[in-house]
Each structure stands twice: as structure tokens, then as C-alpha cells.
Amino acid sequence: PAYRRSKMPLAIGVLVGVVGATALDILPLVTSAVCGALLLVLTGCVTNEEAIDAINWRVIFLLAGVIPLGLAMRETGAARMMSEVVLSWLADWGPTAVLSGFFLLTMLLTGIINNQATAALLAPVSIQAAHQMGVDPRPMLIAITLAASLSFISPVGYQTNTLVYGAGRYRFTDFTLVGAPLDLILWIIASLLIPVFWPF
């Protein structure tokens, strides 16, 4: 490639500005990154054609399809209904079974809805379930928090999954084939160990 070495200090300055603005809480990361990208185009560090070619349209269409599904599940109450079904099925088996059910549901929903939305959606329900059973809600919250971070089964559950999805030329099923066994192992381990470290 033909490098534009004269623009190198400017590009480094924009990068430092983006990271600095985010680190100092001047701007949110998304706003700071978009401003940095615009500055790179406006200053000629990157041409319009290069900027357009750098967009991974597979990721854009993937997000355009999955984000509305997650919003629909949240807005229609489908996710809350699923958590209530988990509670009704597993309540008779005790708090550890309910914790395990919420952990599994959170991991599955994180593959569709993003992890923050899943945790925010299921945390109040898990607290309510713990109060109904007369146990400490802290283990339930630990389970929800941990499971929301274990989004290995799809490229849309977490930002880093989405970033490598296009760059690595992965298919959707690649995440499921590798992520499902990993999620299964972590689900079993967490279901057994969370009540040990955070008793009910």
C-alpha cells in the first residue's frame, strides 16, 4: 500500500483524542469513535472510498436483523414471561435449581439481546423469585451477572464477538458450534459453585 506518512502524526493524535475523551468521561465511546472517524476522513487521513470499503456490511445486516428481535422480546414482555416460566417449573426443586434455570435463560437471551439489557431485564425477576422462596437474592444476581457475560453462542451477544465476526470471516454457526459446549460447561460449573461461594 501507498502510505500517507505525512498524515501519521494527525492519525495518532486523533487516536489519542478518541481514547482520551472516553477515558476522561468527556464523551461516550461510541460518540468519540464516530467523531474520530469523521476527523480522519475530513483531514484526508482516509479517503471516502477507503472509509466505505472498510464498513463490514455483513455485521450491519446482522445487527439490523437481531436488534429489533431483542427489542421486541423486551417490549412485548416475552423475556419476562420466559423467566416466570423458569420460576414456575423449578421452584419446587429449590433455590439452586432456580438459580441454574436463570443462569441458562440469561446465557440464551444474551445471544439475542445484548448483555446489559438481559441483565437489567432478568435481575429484578430473579430478586423477586428469591424473595418468594425466602432466600438471599445475592446468589441469583451473581448468576445473572456472570451468565450475561458468557455470550459465546452468537456474534451479537457482545461487542467483541461482533467485531471479530466480520474481520475473521466467521459464520454464525461457528460461534454456536464452539460457544454452545463452552456455555454448557460453564453453566454446570456455575450452577454448582455459585451457591458454595454465595450461599442462599
PDB file of N, CA and C in Angstrom, residues 122-187:
ATOM      1  N   LEU A 122     -33.604  -9.397  33.639  1.00  0.00           N
ATOM      2  CA  LEU A 122     -33.796 -10.570  34.482  1.00  0.00           C
ATOM      3  C   LEU A 122     -33.429 -10.354  35.948  1.00  0.00           C
ATOM      4  N   ALA A 123     -32.614  -9.362  36.255  1.00  0.00           N
ATOM      5  CA  ALA A 123     -32.211  -9.144  37.649  1.00  0.00           C
ATOM      6  C   ALA A 123     -33.411  -8.899  38.568  1.00  0.00           C
ATOM      7  N   PRO A 124     -34.337  -7.996  38.233  1.00  0.00           N
ATOM      8  CA  PRO A 124     -35.481  -7.792  39.141  1.00  0.00           C
ATOM      9  C   PRO A 124     -36.339  -9.043  39.319  1.00  0.00           C
ATOM     10  N   VAL A 125     -36.488  -9.824  38.250  1.00  0.00           N
ATOM     11  CA  VAL A 125     -37.291 -11.046  38.336  1.00  0.00           C
ATOM     12  C   VAL A 125     -36.607 -12.054  39.250  1.00  0.00           C
ATOM     13  N   SER A 126     -35.273 -12.156  39.148  1.00  0.00           N
ATOM     14  CA  SER A 126     -34.553 -13.107  39.997  1.00  0.00           C
ATOM     15  C   SER A 126     -34.602 -12.679  41.466  1.00  0.00           C
ATOM     16  N   ILE A 127     -34.553 -11.364  41.720  1.00  0.00           N
ATOM     17  CA  ILE A 127     -34.677 -10.877  43.104  1.00  0.00           C
ATOM     18  C   ILE A 127     -36.046 -11.219  43.658  1.00  0.00           C
ATOM     19  N   GLN A 128     -37.070 -10.994  42.855  1.00  0.00           N
ATOM     20  CA  GLN A 128     -38.429 -11.320  43.265  1.00  0.00           C
ATOM     21  C   GLN A 128     -38.574 -12.819  43.524  1.00  0.00           C
ATOM     22  N   ALA A 129     -37.967 -13.644  42.675  1.00  0.00           N
ATOM     23  CA  ALA A 129     -38.022 -15.097  42.861  1.00  0.00           C
ATOM     24  C   ALA A 129     -37.351 -15.503  44.165  1.00  0.00           C
ATOM     25  N   ALA A 130     -36.209 -14.877  44.472  1.00  0.00           N
ATOM     26  CA  ALA A 130     -35.510 -15.190  45.724  1.00  0.00           C
ATOM     27  C   ALA A 130     -36.364 -14.809  46.931  1.00  0.00           C
ATOM     28  N   HIS A 131     -37.027 -13.651  46.873  1.00  0.00           N
ATOM     29  CA  HIS A 131     -37.892 -13.240  47.981  1.00  0.00           C
ATOM     30  C   HIS A 131     -39.070 -14.185  48.136  1.00  0.00           C
ATOM     31  N   GLN A 132     -39.633 -14.651  47.033  1.00  0.00           N
ATOM     32  CA  GLN A 132     -40.750 -15.598  47.097  1.00  0.00           C
ATOM     33  C   GLN A 132     -40.338 -16.904  47.758  1.00  0.00           C
ATOM     34  N   MET A 133     -39.095 -17.326  47.523  1.00  0.00           N
ATOM     35  CA  MET A 133     -38.602 -18.570  48.128  1.00  0.00           C
ATOM     36  C   MET A 133     -38.021 -18.343  49.516  1.00  0.00           C
ATOM     37  N   GLY A 134     -37.905 -17.076  49.931  1.00  0.00           N
ATOM     38  CA  GLY A 134     -37.374 -16.760  51.251  1.00  0.00           C
ATOM     39  C   GLY A 134     -35.879 -16.984  51.377  1.00  0.00           C
ATOM     40  N   VAL A 135     -35.125 -16.709  50.299  1.00  0.00           N
ATOM     41  CA  VAL A 135     -33.671 -16.891  50.321  1.00  0.00           C
ATOM     42  C   VAL A 135     -32.977 -15.583  49.950  1.00  0.00           C
ATOM     43  N   ASP A 136     -31.670 -15.551  50.176  1.00  0.00           N
ATOM     44  CA  ASP A 136     -30.858 -14.380  49.852  1.00  0.00           C
ATOM     45  C   ASP A 136     -30.801 -14.202  48.328  1.00  0.00           C
ATOM     46  N   PRO A 137     -31.131 -13.019  47.794  1.00  0.00           N
ATOM     47  CA  PRO A 137     -31.110 -12.822  46.336  1.00  0.00           C
ATOM     48  C   PRO A 137     -29.720 -12.670  45.736  1.00  0.00           C
ATOM     49  N   ARG A 138     -28.691 -12.510  46.587  1.00  0.00           N
ATOM     50  CA  ARG A 138     -27.347 -12.259  46.062  1.00  0.00           C
ATOM     51  C   ARG A 138     -26.840 -13.364  45.124  1.00  0.00           C
ATOM     52  N   PRO A 139     -26.997 -14.658  45.453  1.00  0.00           N
ATOM     53  CA  PRO A 139     -26.540 -15.684  44.502  1.00  0.00           C
ATOM     54  C   PRO A 139     -27.238 -15.595  43.146  1.00  0.00           C
ATOM     55  N   MET A 140     -28.520 -15.223  43.151  1.00  0.00           N
ATOM     56  CA  MET A 140     -29.254 -15.078  41.889  1.00  0.00           C
ATOM     57  C   MET A 140     -28.651 -13.948  41.056  1.00  0.00           C
ATOM     58  N   LEU A 141     -28.336 -12.834  41.711  1.00  0.00           N
ATOM     59  CA  LEU A 141     -27.755 -11.692  40.995  1.00  0.00           C
ATOM     60  C   LEU A 141     -26.363 -12.024  40.458  1.00  0.00           C
ATOM     61  N   ILE A 142     -25.586 -12.768  41.239  1.00  0.00           N
ATOM     62  CA  ILE A 142     -24.265 -13.202  40.765  1.00  0.00           C
ATOM     63  C   ILE A 142     -24.433 -14.074  39.520  1.00  0.00           C
ATOM     64  N   ALA A 143     -25.415 -14.984  39.550  1.00  0.00           N
ATOM     65  CA  ALA A 143     -25.659 -15.868  38.407  1.00  0.00           C
ATOM     66  C   ALA A 143     -26.061 -15.071  37.166  1.00  0.00           C
ATOM     67  N   ILE A 144     -26.967 -14.106  37.340  1.00  0.00           N
ATOM     68  CA  ILE A 144     -27.417 -13.283  36.203  1.00  0.00           C
ATOM     69  C   ILE A 144     -26.238 -12.492  35.636  1.00  0.00           C
ATOM     70  N   THR A 145     -25.452 -11.890  36.519  1.00  0.00           N
ATOM     71  CA  THR A 145     -24.319 -11.070  36.083  1.00  0.00           C
ATOM     72  C   THR A 145     -23.286 -11.899  35.326  1.00  0.00           C
ATOM     73  N   LEU A 146     -22.952 -13.063  35.871  1.00  0.00           N
ATOM     74  CA  LEU A 146     -21.959 -13.919  35.226  1.00  0.00           C
ATOM     75  C   LEU A 146     -22.489 -14.458  33.901  1.00  0.00           C
ATOM     76  N   ALA A 147     -23.719 -14.942  33.898  1.00  0.00           N
ATOM     77  CA  ALA A 147     -24.285 -15.530  32.676  1.00  0.00           C
ATOM     78  C   ALA A 147     -24.430 -14.497  31.565  1.00  0.00           C
ATOM     79  N   ALA A 148     -24.721 -13.254  31.926  1.00  0.00           N
ATOM     80  CA  ALA A 148     -24.852 -12.201  30.909  1.00  0.00           C
ATOM     81  C   ALA A 148     -23.519 -11.908  30.230  1.00  0.00           C
ATOM     82  N   SER A 149     -22.426 -12.277  30.898  1.00  0.00           N
ATOM     83  CA  SER A 149     -21.102 -12.053  30.314  1.00  0.00           C
ATOM     84  C   SER A 149     -20.609 -13.252  29.502  1.00  0.00           C
ATOM     85  N   LEU A 150     -21.360 -14.340  29.504  1.00  0.00           N
ATOM     86  CA  LEU A 150     -20.940 -15.554  28.801  1.00  0.00           C
ATOM     87  C   LEU A 150     -21.694 -15.699  27.490  1.00  0.00           C
ATOM     88  N   SER A 151     -21.538 -14.723  26.639  1.00  0.00           N
ATOM     89  CA  SER A 151     -22.277 -14.722  25.363  1.00  0.00           C
ATOM     90  C   SER A 151     -21.405 -15.282  24.253  1.00  0.00           C
ATOM     91  N   PHE A 152     -21.276 -16.598  24.239  1.00  0.00           N
ATOM     92  CA  PHE A 152     -20.401 -17.239  23.266  1.00  0.00           C
ATOM     93  C   PHE A 152     -21.166 -17.863  22.100  1.00  0.00           C
ATOM     94  N   ILE A 153     -22.492 -17.973  22.185  1.00  0.00           N
ATOM     95  CA  ILE A 153     -23.228 -18.761  21.194  1.00  0.00           C
ATOM     96  C   ILE A 153     -23.642 -17.985  19.950  1.00  0.00           C
ATOM     97  N   SER A 154     -23.452 -16.671  19.961  1.00  0.00           N
ATOM     98  CA  SER A 154     -23.801 -15.899  18.765  1.00  0.00           C
ATOM     99  C   SER A 154     -22.876 -14.694  18.641  1.00  0.00           C
ATOM    100  N   PRO A 155     -22.748 -14.148  17.434  1.00  0.00           N
ATOM    101  CA  PRO A 155     -21.876 -12.986  17.255  1.00  0.00           C
ATOM    102  C   PRO A 155     -22.489 -11.671  17.713  1.00  0.00           C
ATOM    103  N   VAL A 156     -23.734 -11.671  18.173  1.00  0.00           N
ATOM    104  CA  VAL A 156     -24.377 -10.405  18.537  1.00  0.00           C
ATOM    105  C   VAL A 156     -24.524 -10.201  20.034  1.00  0.00           C
ATOM    106  N   GLY A 157     -24.168 -11.204  20.828  1.00  0.00           N
ATOM    107  CA  GLY A 157     -24.353 -11.079  22.269  1.00  0.00           C
ATOM    108  C   GLY A 157     -23.437 -10.061  22.913  1.00  0.00           C
ATOM    109  N   TYR A 158     -22.261  -9.881  22.349  1.00  0.00           N
ATOM    110  CA  TYR A 158     -21.308  -8.945  22.947  1.00  0.00           C
ATOM    111  C   TYR A 158     -20.519  -8.261  21.834  1.00  0.00           C
ATOM    112  N   GLN A 159     -20.047  -7.057  22.109  1.00  0.00           N
ATOM    113  CA  GLN A 159     -19.410  -6.234  21.081  1.00  0.00           C
ATOM    114  C   GLN A 159     -18.179  -6.893  20.479  1.00  0.00           C
ATOM    115  N   THR A 160     -17.370  -7.550  21.301  1.00  0.00           N
ATOM    116  CA  THR A 160     -16.152  -8.162  20.762  1.00  0.00           C
ATOM    117  C   THR A 160     -16.485  -9.317  19.816  1.00  0.00           C
ATOM    118  N   ASN A 161     -17.567 -10.036  20.106  1.00  0.00           N
ATOM    119  CA  ASN A 161     -17.995 -11.094  19.179  1.00  0.00           C
ATOM    120  C   ASN A 161     -18.321 -10.488  17.816  1.00  0.00           C
ATOM    121  N   THR A 162     -19.032  -9.376  17.826  1.00  0.00           N
ATOM    122  CA  THR A 162     -19.423  -8.727  16.584  1.00  0.00           C
ATOM    123  C   THR A 162     -18.204  -8.199  15.835  1.00  0.00           C
ATOM    124  N   LEU A 163     -17.222  -7.684  16.581  1.00  0.00           N
ATOM    125  CA  LEU A 163     -16.011  -7.159  15.946  1.00  0.00           C
ATOM    126  C   LEU A 163     -15.248  -8.250  15.200  1.00  0.00           C
ATOM    127  N   VAL A 164     -15.092  -9.428  15.813  1.00  0.00           N
ATOM    128  CA  VAL A 164     -14.316 -10.487  15.162  1.00  0.00           C
ATOM    129  C   VAL A 164     -15.134 -11.248  14.132  1.00  0.00           C
ATOM    130  N   TYR A 165     -16.459 -11.130  14.194  1.00  0.00           N
ATOM    131  CA  TYR A 165     -17.334 -11.851  13.259  1.00  0.00           C
ATOM    132  C   TYR A 165     -16.994 -11.509  11.810  1.00  0.00           C
ATOM    133  N   GLY A 166     -16.901 -10.227  11.519  1.00  0.00           N
ATOM    134  CA  GLY A 166     -16.594  -9.811  10.154  1.00  0.00           C
ATOM    135  C   GLY A 166     -15.124  -9.935   9.829  1.00  0.00           C
ATOM    136  N   ALA A 167     -14.278  -9.495  10.753  1.00  0.00           N
ATOM    137  CA  ALA A 167     -12.838  -9.483  10.499  1.00  0.00           C
ATOM    138  C   ALA A 167     -12.292 -10.898  10.308  1.00  0.00           C
ATOM    139  N   GLY A 168     -12.809 -11.860  11.050  1.00  0.00           N
ATOM    140  CA  GLY A 168     -12.322 -13.232  10.949  1.00  0.00           C
ATOM    141  C   GLY A 168     -13.045 -14.062   9.912  1.00  0.00           C
ATOM    142  N   ARG A 169     -14.030 -13.449   9.222  1.00  0.00           N
ATOM    143  CA  ARG A 169     -14.837 -14.141   8.207  1.00  0.00           C
ATOM    144  C   ARG A 169     -15.511 -15.386   8.782  1.00  0.00           C
ATOM    145  N   TYR A 170     -15.988 -15.250  10.021  1.00  0.00           N
ATOM    146  CA  TYR A 170     -16.693 -16.363  10.654  1.00  0.00           C
ATOM    147  C   TYR A 170     -18.118 -16.453  10.151  1.00  0.00           C
ATOM    148  N   ARG A 171     -18.717 -17.611  10.329  1.00  0.00           N
ATOM    149  CA  ARG A 171     -20.141 -17.791  10.075  1.00  0.00           C
ATOM    150  C   ARG A 171     -20.861 -17.787  11.414  1.00  0.00           C
ATOM    151  N   PHE A 172     -22.165 -17.553  11.383  1.00  0.00           N
ATOM    152  CA  PHE A 172     -22.958 -17.540  12.611  1.00  0.00           C
ATOM    153  C   PHE A 172     -22.807 -18.874  13.342  1.00  0.00           C
ATOM    154  N   THR A 173     -22.826 -19.960  12.582  1.00  0.00           N
ATOM    155  CA  THR A 173     -22.761 -21.290  13.196  1.00  0.00           C
ATOM    156  C   THR A 173     -21.413 -21.581  13.848  1.00  0.00           C
ATOM    157  N   ASP A 174     -20.358 -20.888  13.435  1.00  0.00           N
ATOM    158  CA  ASP A 174     -19.052 -21.076  14.083  1.00  0.00           C
ATOM    159  C   ASP A 174     -19.126 -20.722  15.556  1.00  0.00           C
ATOM    160  N   PHE A 175     -19.840 -19.644  15.871  1.00  0.00           N
ATOM    161  CA  PHE A 175     -19.993 -19.236  17.262  1.00  0.00           C
ATOM    162  C   PHE A 175     -20.796 -20.271  18.041  1.00  0.00           C
ATOM    163  N   THR A 176     -21.849 -20.799  17.419  1.00  0.00           N
ATOM    164  CA  THR A 176     -22.703 -21.769  18.099  1.00  0.00           C
ATOM    165  C   THR A 176     -21.957 -23.078  18.342  1.00  0.00           C
ATOM    166  N   LEU A 177     -21.214 -23.558  17.342  1.00  0.00           N
ATOM    167  CA  LEU A 177     -20.504 -24.833  17.477  1.00  0.00           C
ATOM    168  C   LEU A 177     -19.445 -24.796  18.578  1.00  0.00           C
ATOM    169  N   VAL A 178     -18.758 -23.681  18.702  1.00  0.00           N
ATOM    170  CA  VAL A 178     -17.722 -23.561  19.732  1.00  0.00           C
ATOM    171  C   VAL A 178     -18.326 -23.054  21.045  1.00  0.00           C
ATOM    172  N   GLY A 179     -19.267 -22.113  20.940  1.00  0.00           N
ATOM    173  CA  GLY A 179     -19.802 -21.468  22.134  1.00  0.00           C
ATOM    174  C   GLY A 179     -20.764 -22.313  22.939  1.00  0.00           C
ATOM    175  N   ALA A 180     -21.566 -23.164  22.269  1.00  0.00           N
ATOM    176  CA  ALA A 180     -22.560 -23.960  22.991  1.00  0.00           C
ATOM    177  C   ALA A 180     -21.916 -24.942  23.983  1.00  0.00           C
ATOM    178  N   PRO A 181     -20.897 -25.722  23.576  1.00  0.00           N
ATOM    179  CA  PRO A 181     -20.250 -26.590  24.577  1.00  0.00           C
ATOM    180  C   PRO A 181     -19.583 -25.799  25.701  1.00  0.00           C
ATOM    181  N   LEU A 182     -18.974 -24.668  25.359  1.00  0.00           N
ATOM    182  CA  LEU A 182     -18.335 -23.837  26.372  1.00  0.00           C
ATOM    183  C   LEU A 182     -19.368 -23.297  27.351  1.00  0.00           C
ATOM    184  N   ASP A 183     -20.497 -22.816  26.828  1.00  0.00           N
ATOM    185  CA  ASP A 183     -21.577 -22.335  27.690  1.00  0.00           C
ATOM    186  C   ASP A 183     -22.121 -23.453  28.574  1.00  0.00           C
ATOM    187  N   LEU A 184     -22.252 -24.651  28.018  1.00  0.00           N
ATOM    188  CA  LEU A 184     -22.759 -25.795  28.774  1.00  0.00           C
ATOM    189  C   LEU A 184     -21.846 -26.119  29.953  1.00  0.00           C
ATOM    190  N   ILE A 185     -20.543 -26.149  29.700  1.00  0.00           N
ATOM    191  CA  ILE A 185     -19.568 -26.431  30.764  1.00  0.00           C
ATOM    192  C   ILE A 185     -19.635 -25.362  31.852  1.00  0.00           C
ATOM    193  N   LEU A 186     -19.649 -24.100  31.437  1.00  0.00           N
ATOM    194  CA  LEU A 186     -19.682 -23.007  32.415  1.00  0.00           C
ATOM    195  C   LEU A 186     -21.003 -22.969  33.184  1.00  0.00           C
ATOM    196  N   TRP A 187     -22.106 -23.346  32.532  1.00  0.00           N
ATOM    197  CA  TRP A 187     -23.408 -23.406  33.198  1.00  0.00           C
ATOM    198  C   TRP A 187     -23.379 -24.442  34.331  1.00  0.00           C
TER     199      TRP A 187
END
